[in-house]
PDB file of C-alpha atoms (C1' of nucleotides) in Angstrom:
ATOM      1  CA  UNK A 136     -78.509 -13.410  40.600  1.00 76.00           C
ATOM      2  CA  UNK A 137     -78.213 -15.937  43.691  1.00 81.00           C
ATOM      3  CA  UNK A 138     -74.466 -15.329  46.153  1.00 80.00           C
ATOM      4  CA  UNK A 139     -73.425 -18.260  44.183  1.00 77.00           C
ATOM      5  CA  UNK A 140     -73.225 -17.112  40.797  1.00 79.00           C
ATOM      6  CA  UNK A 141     -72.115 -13.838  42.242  1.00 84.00           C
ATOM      7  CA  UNK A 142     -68.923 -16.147  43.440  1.00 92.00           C
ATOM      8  CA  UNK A 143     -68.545 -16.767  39.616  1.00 90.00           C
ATOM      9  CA  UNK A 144     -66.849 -13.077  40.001  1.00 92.00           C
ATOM     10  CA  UNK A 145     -64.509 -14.211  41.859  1.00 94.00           C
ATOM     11  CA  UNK A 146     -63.648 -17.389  40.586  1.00 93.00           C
ATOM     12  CA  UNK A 147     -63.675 -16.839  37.398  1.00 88.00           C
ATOM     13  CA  UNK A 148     -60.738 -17.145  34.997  1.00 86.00           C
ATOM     14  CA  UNK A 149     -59.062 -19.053  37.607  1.00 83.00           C
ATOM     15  CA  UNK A 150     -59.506 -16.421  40.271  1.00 86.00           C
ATOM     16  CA  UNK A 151     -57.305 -13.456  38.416  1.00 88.00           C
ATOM     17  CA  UNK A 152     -59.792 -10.582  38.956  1.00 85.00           C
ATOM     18  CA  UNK A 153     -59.737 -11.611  42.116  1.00 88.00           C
ATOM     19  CA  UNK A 154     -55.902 -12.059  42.164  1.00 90.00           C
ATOM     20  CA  UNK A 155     -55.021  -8.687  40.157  1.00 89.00           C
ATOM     21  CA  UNK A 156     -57.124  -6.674  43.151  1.00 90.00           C
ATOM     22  CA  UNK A 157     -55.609  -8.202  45.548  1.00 94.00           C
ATOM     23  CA  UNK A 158     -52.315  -7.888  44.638  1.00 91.00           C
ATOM     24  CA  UNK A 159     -53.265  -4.214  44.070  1.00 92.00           C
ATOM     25  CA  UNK A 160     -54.641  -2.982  47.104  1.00 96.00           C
ATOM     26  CA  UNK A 161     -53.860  -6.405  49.529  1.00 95.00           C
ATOM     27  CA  UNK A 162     -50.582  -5.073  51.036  1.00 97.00           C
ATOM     28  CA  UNK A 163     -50.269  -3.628  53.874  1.00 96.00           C
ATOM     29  CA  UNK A 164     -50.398   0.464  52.887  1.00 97.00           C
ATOM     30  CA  UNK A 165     -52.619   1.238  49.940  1.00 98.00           C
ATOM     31  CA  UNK A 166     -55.853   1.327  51.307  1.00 97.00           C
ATOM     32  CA  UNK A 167     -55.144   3.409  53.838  1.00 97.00           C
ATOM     33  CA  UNK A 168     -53.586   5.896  51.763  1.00 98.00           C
ATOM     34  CA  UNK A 169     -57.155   5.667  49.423  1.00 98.00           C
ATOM     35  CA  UNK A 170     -58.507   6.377  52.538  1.00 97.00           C
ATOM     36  CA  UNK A 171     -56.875   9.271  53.718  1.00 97.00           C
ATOM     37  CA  UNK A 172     -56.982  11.076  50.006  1.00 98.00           C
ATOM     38  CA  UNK A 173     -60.692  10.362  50.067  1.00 97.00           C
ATOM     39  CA  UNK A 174     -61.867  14.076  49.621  1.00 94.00           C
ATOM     40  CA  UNK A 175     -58.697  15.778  50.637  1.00 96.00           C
ATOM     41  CA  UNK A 176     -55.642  16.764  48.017  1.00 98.00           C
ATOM     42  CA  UNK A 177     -52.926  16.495  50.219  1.00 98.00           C
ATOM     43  CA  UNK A 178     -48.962  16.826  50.041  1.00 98.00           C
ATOM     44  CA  UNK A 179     -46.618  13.820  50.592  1.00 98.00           C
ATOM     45  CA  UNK A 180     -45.567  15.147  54.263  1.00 98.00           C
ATOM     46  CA  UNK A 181     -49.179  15.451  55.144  1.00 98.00           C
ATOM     47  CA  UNK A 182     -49.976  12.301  53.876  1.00 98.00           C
ATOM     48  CA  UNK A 183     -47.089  10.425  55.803  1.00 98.00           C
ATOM     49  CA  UNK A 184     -48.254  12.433  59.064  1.00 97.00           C
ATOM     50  CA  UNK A 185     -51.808  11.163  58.530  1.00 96.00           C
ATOM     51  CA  UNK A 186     -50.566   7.480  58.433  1.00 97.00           C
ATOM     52  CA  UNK A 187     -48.937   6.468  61.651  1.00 95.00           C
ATOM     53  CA  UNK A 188     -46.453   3.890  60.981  1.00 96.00           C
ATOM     54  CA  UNK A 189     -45.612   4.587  57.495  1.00 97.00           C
ATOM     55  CA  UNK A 190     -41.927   4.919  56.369  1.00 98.00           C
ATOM     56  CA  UNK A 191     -41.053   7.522  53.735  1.00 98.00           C
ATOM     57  CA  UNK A 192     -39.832   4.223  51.030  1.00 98.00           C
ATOM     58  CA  UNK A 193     -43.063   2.770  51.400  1.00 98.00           C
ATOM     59  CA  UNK A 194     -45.279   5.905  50.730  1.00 98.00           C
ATOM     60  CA  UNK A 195     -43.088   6.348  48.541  1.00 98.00           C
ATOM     61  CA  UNK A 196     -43.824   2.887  46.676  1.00 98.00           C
ATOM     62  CA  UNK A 197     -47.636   2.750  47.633  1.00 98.00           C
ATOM     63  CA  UNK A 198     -47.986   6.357  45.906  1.00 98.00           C
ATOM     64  CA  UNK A 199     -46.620   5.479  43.038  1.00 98.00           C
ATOM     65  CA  UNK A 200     -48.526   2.270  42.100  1.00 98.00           C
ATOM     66  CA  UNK A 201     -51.469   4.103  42.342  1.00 98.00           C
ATOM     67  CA  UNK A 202     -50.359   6.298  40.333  1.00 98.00           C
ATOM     68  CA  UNK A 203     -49.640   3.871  37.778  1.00 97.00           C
ATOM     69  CA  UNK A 204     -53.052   2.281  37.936  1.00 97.00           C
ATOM     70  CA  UNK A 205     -54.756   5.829  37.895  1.00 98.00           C
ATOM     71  CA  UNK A 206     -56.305   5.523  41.080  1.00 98.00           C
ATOM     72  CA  UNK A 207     -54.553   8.641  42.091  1.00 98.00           C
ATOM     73  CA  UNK A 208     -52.889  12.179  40.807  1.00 98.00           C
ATOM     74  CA  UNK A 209     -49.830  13.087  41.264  1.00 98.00           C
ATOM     75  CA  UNK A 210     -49.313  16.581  40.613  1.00 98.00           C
ATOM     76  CA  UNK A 211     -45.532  18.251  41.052  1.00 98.00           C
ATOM     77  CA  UNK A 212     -45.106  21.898  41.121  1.00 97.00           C
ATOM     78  CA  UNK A 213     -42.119  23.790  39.765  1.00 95.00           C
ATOM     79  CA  UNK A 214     -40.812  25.268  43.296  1.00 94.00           C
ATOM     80  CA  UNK A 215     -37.745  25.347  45.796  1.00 92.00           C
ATOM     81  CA  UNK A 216     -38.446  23.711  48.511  1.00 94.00           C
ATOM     82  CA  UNK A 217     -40.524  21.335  45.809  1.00 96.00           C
ATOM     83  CA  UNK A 218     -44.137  20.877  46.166  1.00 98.00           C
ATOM     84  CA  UNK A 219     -46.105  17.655  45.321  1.00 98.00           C
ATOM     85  CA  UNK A 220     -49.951  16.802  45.798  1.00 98.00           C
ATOM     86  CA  UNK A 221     -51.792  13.883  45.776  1.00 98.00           C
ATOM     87  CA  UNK A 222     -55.911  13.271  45.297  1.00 98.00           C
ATOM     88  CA  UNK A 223     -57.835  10.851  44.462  1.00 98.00           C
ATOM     89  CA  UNK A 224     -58.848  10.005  40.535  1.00 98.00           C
ATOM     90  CA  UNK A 225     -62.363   9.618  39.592  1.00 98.00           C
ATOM     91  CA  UNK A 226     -61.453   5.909  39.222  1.00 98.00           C
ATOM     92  CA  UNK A 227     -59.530   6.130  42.697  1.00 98.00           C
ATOM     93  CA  UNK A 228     -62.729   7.423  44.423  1.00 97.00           C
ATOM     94  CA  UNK A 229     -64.942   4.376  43.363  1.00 97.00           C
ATOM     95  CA  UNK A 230     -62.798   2.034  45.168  1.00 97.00           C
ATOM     96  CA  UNK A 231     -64.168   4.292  47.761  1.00 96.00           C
ATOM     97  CA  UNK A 232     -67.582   2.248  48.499  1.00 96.00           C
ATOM     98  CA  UNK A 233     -66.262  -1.450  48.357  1.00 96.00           C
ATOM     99  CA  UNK A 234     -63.264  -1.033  50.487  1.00 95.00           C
ATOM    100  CA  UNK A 235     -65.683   0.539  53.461  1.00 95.00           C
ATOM    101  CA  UNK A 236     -68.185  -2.535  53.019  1.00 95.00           C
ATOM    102  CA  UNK A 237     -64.819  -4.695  53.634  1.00 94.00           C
ATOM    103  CA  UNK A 238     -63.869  -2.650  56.787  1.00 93.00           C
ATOM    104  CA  UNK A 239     -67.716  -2.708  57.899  1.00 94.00           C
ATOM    105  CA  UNK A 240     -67.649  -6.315  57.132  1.00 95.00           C
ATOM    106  CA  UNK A 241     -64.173  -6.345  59.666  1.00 93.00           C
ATOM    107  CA  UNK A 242     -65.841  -4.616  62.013  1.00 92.00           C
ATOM    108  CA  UNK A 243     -69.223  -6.347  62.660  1.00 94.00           C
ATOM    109  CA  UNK A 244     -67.955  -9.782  62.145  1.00 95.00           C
ATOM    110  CA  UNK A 245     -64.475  -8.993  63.916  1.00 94.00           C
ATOM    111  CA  UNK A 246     -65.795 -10.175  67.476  1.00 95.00           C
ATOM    112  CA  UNK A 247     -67.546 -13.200  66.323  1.00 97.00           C
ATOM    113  CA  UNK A 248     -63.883 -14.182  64.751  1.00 96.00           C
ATOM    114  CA  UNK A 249     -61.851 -13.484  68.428  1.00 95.00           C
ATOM    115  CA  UNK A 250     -63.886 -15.590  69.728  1.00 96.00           C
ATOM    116  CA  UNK A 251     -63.625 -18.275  67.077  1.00 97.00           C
ATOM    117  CA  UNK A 252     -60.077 -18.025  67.408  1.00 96.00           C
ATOM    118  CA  UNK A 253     -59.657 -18.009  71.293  1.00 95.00           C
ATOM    119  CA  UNK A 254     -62.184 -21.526  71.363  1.00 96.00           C
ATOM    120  CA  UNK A 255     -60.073 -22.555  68.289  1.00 96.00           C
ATOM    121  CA  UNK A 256     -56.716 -21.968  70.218  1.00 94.00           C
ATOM    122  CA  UNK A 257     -57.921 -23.171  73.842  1.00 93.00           C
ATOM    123  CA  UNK A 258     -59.107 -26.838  71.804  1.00 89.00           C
ATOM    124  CA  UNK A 259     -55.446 -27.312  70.144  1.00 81.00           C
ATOM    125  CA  UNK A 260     -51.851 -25.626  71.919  1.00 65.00           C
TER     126      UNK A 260
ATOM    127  CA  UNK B 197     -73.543   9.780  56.186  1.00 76.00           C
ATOM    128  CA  UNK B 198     -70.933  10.972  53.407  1.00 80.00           C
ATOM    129  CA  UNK B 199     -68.449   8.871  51.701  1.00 79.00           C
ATOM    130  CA  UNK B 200     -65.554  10.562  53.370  1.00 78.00           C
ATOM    131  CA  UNK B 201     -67.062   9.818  57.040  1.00 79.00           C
ATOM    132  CA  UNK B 202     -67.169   6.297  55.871  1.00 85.00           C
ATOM    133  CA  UNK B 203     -63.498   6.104  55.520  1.00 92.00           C
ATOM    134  CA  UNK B 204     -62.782   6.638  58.670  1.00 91.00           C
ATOM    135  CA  UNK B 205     -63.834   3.023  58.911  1.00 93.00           C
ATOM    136  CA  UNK B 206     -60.814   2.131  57.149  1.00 94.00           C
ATOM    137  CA  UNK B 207     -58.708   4.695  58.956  1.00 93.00           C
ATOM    138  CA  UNK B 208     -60.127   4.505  62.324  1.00 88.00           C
ATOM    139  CA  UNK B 209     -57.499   3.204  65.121  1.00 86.00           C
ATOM    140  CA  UNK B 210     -54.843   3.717  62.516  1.00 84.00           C
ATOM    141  CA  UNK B 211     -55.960   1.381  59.847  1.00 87.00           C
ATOM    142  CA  UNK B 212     -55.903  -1.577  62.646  1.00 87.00           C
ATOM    143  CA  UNK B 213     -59.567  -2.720  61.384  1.00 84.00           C
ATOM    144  CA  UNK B 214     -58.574  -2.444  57.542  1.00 88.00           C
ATOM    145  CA  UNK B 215     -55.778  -4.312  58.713  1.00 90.00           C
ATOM    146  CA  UNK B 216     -56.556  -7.109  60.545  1.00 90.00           C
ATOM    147  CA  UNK B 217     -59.340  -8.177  57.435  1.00 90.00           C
ATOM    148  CA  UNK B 218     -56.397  -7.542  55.225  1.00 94.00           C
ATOM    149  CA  UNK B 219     -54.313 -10.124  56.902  1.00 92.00           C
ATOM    150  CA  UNK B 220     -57.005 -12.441  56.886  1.00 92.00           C
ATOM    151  CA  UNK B 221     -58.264 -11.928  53.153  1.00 96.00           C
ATOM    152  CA  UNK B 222     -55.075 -10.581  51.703  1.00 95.00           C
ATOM    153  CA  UNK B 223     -53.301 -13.328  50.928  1.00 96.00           C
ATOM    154  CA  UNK B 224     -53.177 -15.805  47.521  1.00 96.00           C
ATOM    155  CA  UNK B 225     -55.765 -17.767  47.872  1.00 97.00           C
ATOM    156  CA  UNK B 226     -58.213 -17.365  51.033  1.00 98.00           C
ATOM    157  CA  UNK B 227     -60.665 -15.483  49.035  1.00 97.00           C
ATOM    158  CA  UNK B 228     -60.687 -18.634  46.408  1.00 97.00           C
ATOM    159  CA  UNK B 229     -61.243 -20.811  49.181  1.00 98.00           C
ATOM    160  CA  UNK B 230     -64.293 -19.009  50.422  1.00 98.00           C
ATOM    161  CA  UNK B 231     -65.595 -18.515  46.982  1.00 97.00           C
ATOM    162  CA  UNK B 232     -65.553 -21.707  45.818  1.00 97.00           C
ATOM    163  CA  UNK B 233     -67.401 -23.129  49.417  1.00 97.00           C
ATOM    164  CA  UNK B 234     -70.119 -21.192  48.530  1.00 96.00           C
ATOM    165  CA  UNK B 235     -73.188 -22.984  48.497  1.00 94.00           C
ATOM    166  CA  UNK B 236     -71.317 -26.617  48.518  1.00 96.00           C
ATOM    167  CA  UNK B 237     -69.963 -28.590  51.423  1.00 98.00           C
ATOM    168  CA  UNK B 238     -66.761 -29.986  49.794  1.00 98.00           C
ATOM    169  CA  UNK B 239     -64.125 -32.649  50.239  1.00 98.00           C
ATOM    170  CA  UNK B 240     -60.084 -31.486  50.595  1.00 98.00           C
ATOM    171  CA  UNK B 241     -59.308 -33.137  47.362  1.00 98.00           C
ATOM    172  CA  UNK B 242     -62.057 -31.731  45.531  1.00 98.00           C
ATOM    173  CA  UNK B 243     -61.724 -28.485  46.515  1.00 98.00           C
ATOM    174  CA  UNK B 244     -57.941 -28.345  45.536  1.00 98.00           C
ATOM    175  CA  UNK B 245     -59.019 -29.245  42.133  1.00 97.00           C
ATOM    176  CA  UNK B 246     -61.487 -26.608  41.535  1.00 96.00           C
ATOM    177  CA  UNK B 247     -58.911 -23.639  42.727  1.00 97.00           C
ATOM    178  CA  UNK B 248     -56.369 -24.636  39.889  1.00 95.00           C
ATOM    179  CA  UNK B 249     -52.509 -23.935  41.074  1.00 96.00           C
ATOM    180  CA  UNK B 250     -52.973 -24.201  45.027  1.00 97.00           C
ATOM    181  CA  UNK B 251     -50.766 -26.496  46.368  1.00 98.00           C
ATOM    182  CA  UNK B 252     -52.108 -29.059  48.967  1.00 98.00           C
ATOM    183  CA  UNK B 253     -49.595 -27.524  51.982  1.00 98.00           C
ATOM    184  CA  UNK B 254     -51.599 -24.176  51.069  1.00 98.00           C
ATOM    185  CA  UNK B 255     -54.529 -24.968  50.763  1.00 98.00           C
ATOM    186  CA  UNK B 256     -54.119 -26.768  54.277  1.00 98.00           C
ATOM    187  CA  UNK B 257     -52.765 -23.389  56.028  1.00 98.00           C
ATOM    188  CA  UNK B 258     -55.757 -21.973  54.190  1.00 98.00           C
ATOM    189  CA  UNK B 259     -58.208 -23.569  55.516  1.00 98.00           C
ATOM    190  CA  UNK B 260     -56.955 -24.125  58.952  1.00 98.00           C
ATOM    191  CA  UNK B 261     -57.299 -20.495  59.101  1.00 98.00           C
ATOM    192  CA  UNK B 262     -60.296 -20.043  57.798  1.00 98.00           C
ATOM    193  CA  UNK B 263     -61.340 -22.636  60.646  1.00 98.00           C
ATOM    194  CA  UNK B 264     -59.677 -20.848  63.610  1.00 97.00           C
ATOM    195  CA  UNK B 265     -61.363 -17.791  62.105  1.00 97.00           C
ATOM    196  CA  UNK B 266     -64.685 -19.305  62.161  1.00 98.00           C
ATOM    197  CA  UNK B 267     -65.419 -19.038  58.648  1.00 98.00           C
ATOM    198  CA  UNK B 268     -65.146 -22.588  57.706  1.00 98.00           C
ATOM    199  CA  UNK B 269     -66.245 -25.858  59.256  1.00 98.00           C
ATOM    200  CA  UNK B 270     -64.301 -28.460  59.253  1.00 98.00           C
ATOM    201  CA  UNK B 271     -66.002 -32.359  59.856  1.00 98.00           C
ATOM    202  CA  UNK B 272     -63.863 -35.324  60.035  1.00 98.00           C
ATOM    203  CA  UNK B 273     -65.380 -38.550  59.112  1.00 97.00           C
ATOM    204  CA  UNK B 274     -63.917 -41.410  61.493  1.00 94.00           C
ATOM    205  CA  UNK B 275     -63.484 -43.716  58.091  1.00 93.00           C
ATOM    206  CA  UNK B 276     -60.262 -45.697  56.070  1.00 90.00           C
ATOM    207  CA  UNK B 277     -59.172 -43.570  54.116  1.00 93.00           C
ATOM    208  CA  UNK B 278     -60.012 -40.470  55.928  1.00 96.00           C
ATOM    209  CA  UNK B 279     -63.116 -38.439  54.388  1.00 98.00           C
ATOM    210  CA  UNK B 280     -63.005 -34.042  55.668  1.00 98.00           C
ATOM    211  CA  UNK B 281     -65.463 -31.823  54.315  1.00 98.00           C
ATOM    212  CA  UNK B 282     -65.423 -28.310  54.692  1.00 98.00           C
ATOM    213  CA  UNK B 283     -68.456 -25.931  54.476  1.00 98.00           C
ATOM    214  CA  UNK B 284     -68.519 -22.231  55.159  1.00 98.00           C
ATOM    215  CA  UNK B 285     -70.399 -21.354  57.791  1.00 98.00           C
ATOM    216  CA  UNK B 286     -72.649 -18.232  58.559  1.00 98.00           C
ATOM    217  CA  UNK B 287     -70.175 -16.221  60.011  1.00 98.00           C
ATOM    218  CA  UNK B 288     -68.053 -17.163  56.601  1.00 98.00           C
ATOM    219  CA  UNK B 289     -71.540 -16.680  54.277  1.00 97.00           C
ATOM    220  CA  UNK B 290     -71.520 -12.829  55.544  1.00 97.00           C
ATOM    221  CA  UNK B 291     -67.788 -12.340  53.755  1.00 97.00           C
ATOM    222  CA  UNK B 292     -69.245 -13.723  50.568  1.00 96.00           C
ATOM    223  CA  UNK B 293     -71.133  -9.974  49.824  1.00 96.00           C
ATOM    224  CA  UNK B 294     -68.107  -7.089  50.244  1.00 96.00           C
ATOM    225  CA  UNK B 295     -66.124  -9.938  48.506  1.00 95.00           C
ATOM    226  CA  UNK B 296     -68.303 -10.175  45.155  1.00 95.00           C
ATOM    227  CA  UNK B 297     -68.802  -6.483  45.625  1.00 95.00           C
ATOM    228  CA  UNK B 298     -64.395  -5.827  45.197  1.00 94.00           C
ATOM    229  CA  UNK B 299     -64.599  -8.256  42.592  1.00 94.00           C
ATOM    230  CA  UNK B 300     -66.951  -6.493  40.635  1.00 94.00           C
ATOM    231  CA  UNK B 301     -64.978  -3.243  41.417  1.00 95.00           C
ATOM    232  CA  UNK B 302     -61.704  -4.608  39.701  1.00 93.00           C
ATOM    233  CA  UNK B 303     -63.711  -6.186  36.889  1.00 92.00           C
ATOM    234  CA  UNK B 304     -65.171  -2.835  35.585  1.00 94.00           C
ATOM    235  CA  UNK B 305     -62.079  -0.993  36.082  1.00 95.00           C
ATOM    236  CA  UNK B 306     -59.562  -3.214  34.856  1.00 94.00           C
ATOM    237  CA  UNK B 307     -59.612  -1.995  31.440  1.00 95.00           C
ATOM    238  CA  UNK B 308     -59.096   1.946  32.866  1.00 96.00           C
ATOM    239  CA  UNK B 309     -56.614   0.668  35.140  1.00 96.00           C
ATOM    240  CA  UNK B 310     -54.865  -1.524  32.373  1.00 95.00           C
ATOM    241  CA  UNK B 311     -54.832   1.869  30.096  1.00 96.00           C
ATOM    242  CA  UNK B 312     -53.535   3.989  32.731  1.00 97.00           C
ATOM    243  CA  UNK B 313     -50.462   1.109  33.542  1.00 96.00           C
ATOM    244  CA  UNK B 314     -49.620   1.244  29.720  1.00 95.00           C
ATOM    245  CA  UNK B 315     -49.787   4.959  29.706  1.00 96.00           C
ATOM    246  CA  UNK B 316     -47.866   5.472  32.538  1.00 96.00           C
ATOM    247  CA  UNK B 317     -45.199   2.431  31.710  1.00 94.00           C
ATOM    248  CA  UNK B 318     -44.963   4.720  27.841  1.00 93.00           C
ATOM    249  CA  UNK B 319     -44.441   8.228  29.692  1.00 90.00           C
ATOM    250  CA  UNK B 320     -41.646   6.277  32.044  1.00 82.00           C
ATOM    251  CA  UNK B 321     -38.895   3.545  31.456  1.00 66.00           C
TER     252      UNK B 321
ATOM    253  C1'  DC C  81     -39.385  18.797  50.664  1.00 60.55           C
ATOM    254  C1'  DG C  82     -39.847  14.739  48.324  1.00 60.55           C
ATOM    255  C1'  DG C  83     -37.830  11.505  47.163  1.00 60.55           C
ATOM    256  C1'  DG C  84     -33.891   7.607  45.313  1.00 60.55           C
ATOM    257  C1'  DA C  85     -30.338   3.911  46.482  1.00 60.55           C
ATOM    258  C1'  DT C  86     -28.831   0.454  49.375  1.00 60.55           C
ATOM    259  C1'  DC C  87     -28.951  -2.959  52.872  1.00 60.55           C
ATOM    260  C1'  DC C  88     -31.197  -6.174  55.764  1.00 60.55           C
ATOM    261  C1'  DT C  89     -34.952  -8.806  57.874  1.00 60.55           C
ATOM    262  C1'  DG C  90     -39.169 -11.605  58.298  1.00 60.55           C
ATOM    263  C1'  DT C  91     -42.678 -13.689  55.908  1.00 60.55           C
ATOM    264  C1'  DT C  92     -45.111 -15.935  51.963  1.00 60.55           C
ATOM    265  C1'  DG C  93     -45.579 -19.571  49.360  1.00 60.55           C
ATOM    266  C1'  DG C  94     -43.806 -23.354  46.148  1.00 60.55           C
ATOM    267  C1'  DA C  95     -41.581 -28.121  45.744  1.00 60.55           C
ATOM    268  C1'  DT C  96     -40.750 -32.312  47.589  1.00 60.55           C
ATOM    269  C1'  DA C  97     -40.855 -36.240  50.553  1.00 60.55           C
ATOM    270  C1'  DC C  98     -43.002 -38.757  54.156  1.00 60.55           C
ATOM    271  C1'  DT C  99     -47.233 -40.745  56.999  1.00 60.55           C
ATOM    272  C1'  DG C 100     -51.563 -42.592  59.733  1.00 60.55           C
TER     273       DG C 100
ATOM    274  C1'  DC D 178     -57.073 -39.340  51.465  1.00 60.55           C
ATOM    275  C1'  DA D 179     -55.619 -35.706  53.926  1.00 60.55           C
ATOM    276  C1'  DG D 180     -52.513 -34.182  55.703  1.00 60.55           C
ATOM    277  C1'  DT D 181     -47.242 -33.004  58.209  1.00 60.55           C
ATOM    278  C1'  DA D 182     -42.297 -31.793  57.871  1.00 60.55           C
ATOM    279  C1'  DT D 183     -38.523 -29.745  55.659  1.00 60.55           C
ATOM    280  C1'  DC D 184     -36.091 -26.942  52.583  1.00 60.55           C
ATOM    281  C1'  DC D 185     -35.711 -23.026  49.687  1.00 60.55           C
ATOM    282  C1'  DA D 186     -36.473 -18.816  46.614  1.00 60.55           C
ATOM    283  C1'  DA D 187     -38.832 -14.569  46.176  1.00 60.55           C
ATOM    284  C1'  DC D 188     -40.585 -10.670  47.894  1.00 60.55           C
ATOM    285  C1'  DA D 189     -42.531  -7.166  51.145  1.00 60.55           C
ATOM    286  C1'  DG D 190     -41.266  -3.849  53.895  1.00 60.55           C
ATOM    287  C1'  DG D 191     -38.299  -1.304  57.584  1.00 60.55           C
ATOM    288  C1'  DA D 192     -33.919   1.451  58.539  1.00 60.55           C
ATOM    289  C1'  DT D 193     -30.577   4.314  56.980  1.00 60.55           C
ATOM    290  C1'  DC D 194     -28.044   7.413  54.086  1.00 60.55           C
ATOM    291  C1'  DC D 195     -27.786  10.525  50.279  1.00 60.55           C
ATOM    292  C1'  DC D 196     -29.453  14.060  46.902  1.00 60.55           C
ATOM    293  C1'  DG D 197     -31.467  18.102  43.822  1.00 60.55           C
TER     294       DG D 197
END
DNA sequence: CGGGATCCTGTTGGATACTG
DNA sequence: CAGTATCCAACAGGATCCCG
């Protein structure tokens, strides 16, 4: 199968696989929380901790979507002070492989792109 | 080296890598763009007939970006009426792979993830 | 501890009209 | 033809306060 039939993927039906993914793991939080359960059940504190910059609403939010779409566990326990932790599904952890060849992709192309962007930027204002 | 060293590619410098290709790639229709480049050197018009619903002041910030990012060429024929054709270029070839590779993720799980929505949307309100 | 409810902001993106 | 300019609605996401 040549790259351009492979583009058929994402094309296809107008571009809604591609749409639905993005508008499931495209903002700005969800990957990294895939990231950070990748092997480790942790609680929502720890998880917060492990993601600098996150506020409590949106891990909140993030969490929960992925619940929905089964991409991760949620499991409460009947305590006081309560007790909730979060790991990966089987589903969750196959998102696993192509979200790193997206950040590899970031990072070997990522210098090529500054660059393209600072001769893009010194042409125009 | 294991799956869960890999994420650290995603997590590394707190998610700035994941980030910045997230920015880039995130939005509605960049990853349409790129797809539908691939393997033809297109005119503006055409190619905002073959990604149905983009509207022409999107696809314009689109592809400006795409250009500043080095992704996509952009030639401008010195003609009346004006003739631009856009082509990806290497750099922009490279993105075609991890792209096909999340749209092939999210079309073999869509049907678990669609189940686990409906599931989740019958256990809630 | 793990949220929910509310408020507020910036940004995304659509519609429309105009132009060299 | 290939844009630019302007206006506007919707939404993402941060801050803050409250709660069992």
């Amino acid at each position: 199968m040549s790259s351009y039939e492979r583009t058929c993927l994402i094309r296809g039906d107008g571009g809604r696989a591609i749409r639905g993914i993005l508008d499931r793991i495209g903002d700005k939080w969800t990957l990294l929380v895939v990231a950070t359960l990748d092997g480790e059940r942790m609680r929502f504190t720890e998880l917060q901790q492990r993601i600098p910059g996150i506020s409590q609403r949106m891990l909140t939010r993030t969490v929960r979507q992925l619940e929905r779409d089964g991409l991760v566990e949620r499991q409460v326990f009947a305590e006081v002070p309560p007790r909730v932790e979060y790991a990966l599904t089987d589903t969750g952890r196959t998102l696993i492989k192509p979200a790193v060849a997206l950040a590899e992709w970031a990072i070997e192309q990522n210098p090529a792109i500054e660059r393209s962007q600072d001769d893009y930027d010194a042409r125009q204002g």
